[in-house]
């Protein structure tokens, strides 16, 4: 594409950016119209700009990602109606990056930061909206809805209370008015406002930075008020480390607080003084809003028509038991803190991050489920974070505690006991490969089949999803073992299919949900905990067809 006159190009870029910021006055609109009228290359450039915007906007709507403005960029916002009607669309943040890269422009004085690639929307999400109470925020961003994904960027909260759950597991509650920036899955910058952080489901230290201070959690919950040169901190539970920042942006003075303690960091005077929490208004973390799964009677009937051995819907708990919809046998026993969420239309089981010893086990095992070399597991899951965790596993019922492989081997902890033999497992993988030593795309779903079940070193064949899973959203996951293939489906689509040697056995296997496996050293303990929501689990002794899987998914999403 031939570019406009360089002088016009720079001016055009500034005018378009000003219009996107809703700061373009009448004279600016007239000048923009004049440039478009006088320069045919400016018009072509402008149309190309819009074409690219419309494609990116379509992708963003499809993925449900809210791309927040970034302070280092010229921040686009919704186009308003004006004489050129074709501009009635929402320009997402960073459009200039893609435009300049696509056009291969030389270095210019534009304030838009350029990059070598335009990341797909699903690659930029770091958090999701867990609750939005009467919220009004950035004029340039779509109104927030529960389960909307968020990129890094700035938020101006004008009204209401917002809860944002990071993919790391940390939860941020903010009350308006507030101006803050999401910097990553474990950090936020707050210019002003009231917020509370709950890090009970977070593995590493979460950081809150203000113009005058940095607060890092060493516990589970704290609140912060930021106004002018004051940063007020109150520890709700656990401990935090706080720093007063000097002129270089590094720690000048530091202190720590424990549960119930409060202090004020004053950047103007350089003082850190204790506060009486009762004299200062701090907010508390709010709970997440329910995320319903719209299961219909047609869906339930379709699952039952395929004759699963077990179908667990979690509509009610009866003395820590959930009944099997298909027979009186194979009831699911609940261990630890598990909650129900929903209404009479449908309920789901919730695995809370704060409860470590929890899981679901169908103790009266399924005899000869692998006798013909086929099985399928189907479920709906809504994870709370991007952690390595277990969704389902078939564990051989007769061996829970195994002798050590080699307790004195280098790098092996003394007394280590391997997990009980599993013939299969379905898992959420972490956001990076280093956590598990396996090669896979970040945030993939893994299905593995191992035979013999006790061959921990060489027996497993793995299948990974091609796309990633998102916390805060429902995902339909189906693992299928055919006589000579393993198939993994995600949201009705076949993700991968691999060949596997024919094998079968007549052993009895128990089904475990919400855990990677039983911990071998303690029959009552579990390992690899899942955090989030689970529902509609079905176990079959035959391979589901692709058409059946697609129909089940359609019955929910096309309701």
PDB file of C-alpha atoms in Angstrom, residues 59 63 65 67 70 117-127 149-152 167 185 386 442-443 468 470:
ATOM      1  CA  UNK A  59     -12.007 -11.254  16.842  1.00  0.00           C
ATOM      2  CA  UNK A  63     -13.166 -14.151  22.123  1.00  0.00           C
ATOM      3  CA  UNK A  65     -11.742 -10.026  25.509  1.00  0.00           C
ATOM      4  CA  UNK A  67      -8.620  -4.811  25.706  1.00  0.00           C
ATOM      5  CA  UNK A  70      -2.293   1.122  27.909  1.00  0.00           C
ATOM      6  CA  UNK A 117       3.620  -8.831  15.905  1.00  0.00           C
ATOM      7  CA  UNK A 118       0.017  -8.241  16.757  1.00  0.00           C
ATOM      8  CA  UNK A 119      -0.886 -10.743  19.496  1.00  0.00           C
ATOM      9  CA  UNK A 120      -4.133 -12.623  19.101  1.00  0.00           C
ATOM     10  CA  UNK A 121      -6.751 -11.533  21.643  1.00  0.00           C
ATOM     11  CA  UNK A 122      -6.595 -14.808  23.560  1.00  0.00           C
ATOM     12  CA  UNK A 123      -2.838 -14.321  24.101  1.00  0.00           C
ATOM     13  CA  UNK A 124      -3.233 -11.024  25.989  1.00  0.00           C
ATOM     14  CA  UNK A 125      -5.826 -11.928  28.613  1.00  0.00           C
ATOM     15  CA  UNK A 126      -4.508 -11.890  32.187  1.00  0.00           C
ATOM     16  CA  UNK A 127      -7.708 -11.745  34.252  1.00  0.00           C
ATOM     17  CA  UNK A 149     -11.596 -11.391  29.861  1.00  0.00           C
ATOM     18  CA  UNK A 150      -9.256  -8.481  30.560  1.00  0.00           C
ATOM     19  CA  UNK A 151      -5.913  -7.543  29.095  1.00  0.00           C
ATOM     20  CA  UNK A 152      -3.244  -5.532  30.877  1.00  0.00           C
ATOM     21  CA  UNK A 167      -5.364 -16.026  36.153  1.00  0.00           C
ATOM     22  CA  UNK A 185      -1.173 -11.678  36.536  1.00  0.00           C
ATOM     23  CA  UNK A 386      -4.062 -21.328  35.353  1.00  0.00           C
ATOM     24  CA  UNK A 442       0.708 -22.944  27.776  1.00  0.00           C
ATOM     25  CA  UNK A 443      -2.691 -23.461  29.470  1.00  0.00           C
ATOM     26  CA  UNK A 468      -5.827 -22.665  25.836  1.00  0.00           C
ATOM     27  CA  UNK A 470      -9.647 -19.527  30.184  1.00  0.00           C
TER      28      UNK A 470
END
